[in-house]
Amino acid sequence: MNLKMRLKDEWRLGLSEGRAKGRAESYAEGRAEGRDETMLSVIHTLQMQGQTQK
């Protein structure tokens, strides 16, 4: 019985660690995508205003 309880506890711990890791990776990926979209928007706006690349 003790072994079953330990296995269940370890399973829960692994599940919670996996979820935390997944959330962290999703957050980082979302930030990177948001940063890219923002930079493209800024570039597009500057081009519309007649700014050169320099």
PDB file of C-alpha atoms in Angstrom:
ATOM      1  CA  MET A   1       0.000   0.000   0.000  1.00  0.00           C
ATOM      2  CA  ASN A   2       2.829   2.375   0.831  1.00  0.00           C
ATOM      3  CA  LEU A   3       4.377   1.832  -2.603  1.00  0.00           C
ATOM      4  CA  LYS A   4       1.093   2.705  -4.339  1.00  0.00           C
ATOM      5  CA  MET A   5       0.814   5.922  -2.347  1.00  0.00           C
ATOM      6  CA  ARG A   6       4.396   6.882  -3.161  1.00  0.00           C
ATOM      7  CA  LEU A   7       3.849   6.190  -6.845  1.00  0.00           C
ATOM      8  CA  LYS A   8       0.689   8.278  -6.842  1.00  0.00           C
ATOM      9  CA  ASP A   9       2.480  11.141  -5.070  1.00  0.00           C
ATOM     10  CA  GLU A  10       5.373  11.014  -7.522  1.00  0.00           C
ATOM     11  CA  TRP A  11       2.936  10.951 -10.423  1.00  0.00           C
ATOM     12  CA  ARG A  12       1.185  14.062  -9.082  1.00  0.00           C
ATOM     13  CA  LEU A  13       4.521  15.800  -8.569  1.00  0.00           C
ATOM     14  CA  GLY A  14       5.607  14.977 -12.117  1.00  0.00           C
ATOM     15  CA  LEU A  15       2.297  16.202 -13.481  1.00  0.00           C
ATOM     16  CA  SER A  16       2.500  19.512 -11.650  1.00  0.00           C
ATOM     17  CA  GLU A  17       6.137  20.008 -12.687  1.00  0.00           C
ATOM     18  CA  GLY A  18       5.235  19.253 -16.296  1.00  0.00           C
ATOM     19  CA  ARG A  19       2.389  21.742 -16.235  1.00  0.00           C
ATOM     20  CA  ALA A  20       4.610  24.432 -14.717  1.00  0.00           C
ATOM     21  CA  LYS A  21       7.279  23.829 -17.349  1.00  0.00           C
ATOM     22  CA  GLY A  22       4.685  23.930 -20.122  1.00  0.00           C
ATOM     23  CA  ARG A  23       3.260  27.207 -18.856  1.00  0.00           C
ATOM     24  CA  ALA A  24       6.726  28.760 -18.639  1.00  0.00           C
ATOM     25  CA  GLU A  25       7.580  27.689 -22.184  1.00  0.00           C
ATOM     26  CA  SER A  26       4.253  28.968 -23.508  1.00  0.00           C
ATOM     27  CA  TYR A  27       4.755  32.289 -21.752  1.00  0.00           C
ATOM     28  CA  ALA A  28       8.252  32.704 -23.226  1.00  0.00           C
ATOM     29  CA  GLU A  29       7.033  31.794 -26.693  1.00  0.00           C
ATOM     30  CA  GLY A  30       4.121  34.224 -26.419  1.00  0.00           C
ATOM     31  CA  ARG A  31       6.416  37.039 -25.341  1.00  0.00           C
ATOM     32  CA  ALA A  32       8.742  36.397 -28.270  1.00  0.00           C
ATOM     33  CA  GLU A  33       5.849  36.394 -30.740  1.00  0.00           C
ATOM     34  CA  GLY A  34       4.430  39.573 -29.226  1.00  0.00           C
ATOM     35  CA  ARG A  35       7.822  41.287 -29.419  1.00  0.00           C
ATOM     36  CA  ASP A  36       8.166  40.296 -33.097  1.00  0.00           C
ATOM     37  CA  GLU A  37       4.683  41.584 -33.937  1.00  0.00           C
ATOM     38  CA  THR A  38       5.370  44.855 -32.138  1.00  0.00           C
ATOM     39  CA  MET A  39       8.650  45.393 -33.975  1.00  0.00           C
ATOM     40  CA  LEU A  40       6.992  44.713 -37.330  1.00  0.00           C
ATOM     41  CA  SER A  41       4.246  47.173 -36.474  1.00  0.00           C
ATOM     42  CA  VAL A  42       6.780  49.855 -35.543  1.00  0.00           C
ATOM     43  CA  ILE A  43       8.727  49.271 -38.763  1.00  0.00           C
ATOM     44  CA  HIS A  44       5.571  49.427 -40.848  1.00  0.00           C
ATOM     45  CA  THR A  45       4.461  52.652 -39.157  1.00  0.00           C
ATOM     46  CA  LEU A  46       7.852  54.283 -39.680  1.00  0.00           C
ATOM     47  CA  GLN A  47       7.841  53.263 -43.342  1.00  0.00           C
ATOM     48  CA  MET A  48       4.384  54.796 -43.771  1.00  0.00           C
ATOM     49  CA  GLN A  49       5.745  58.047 -42.312  1.00  0.00           C
ATOM     50  CA  GLY A  50       8.519  58.082 -44.908  1.00  0.00           C
ATOM     51  CA  GLN A  51      11.402  57.107 -42.649  1.00  0.00           C
ATOM     52  CA  THR A  52      14.403  55.540 -44.335  1.00  0.00           C
ATOM     53  CA  GLN A  53      16.129  52.416 -43.088  1.00  0.00           C
ATOM     54  CA  LYS A  54      18.986  54.423 -41.595  1.00  0.00           C
TER      55      LYS A  54
END
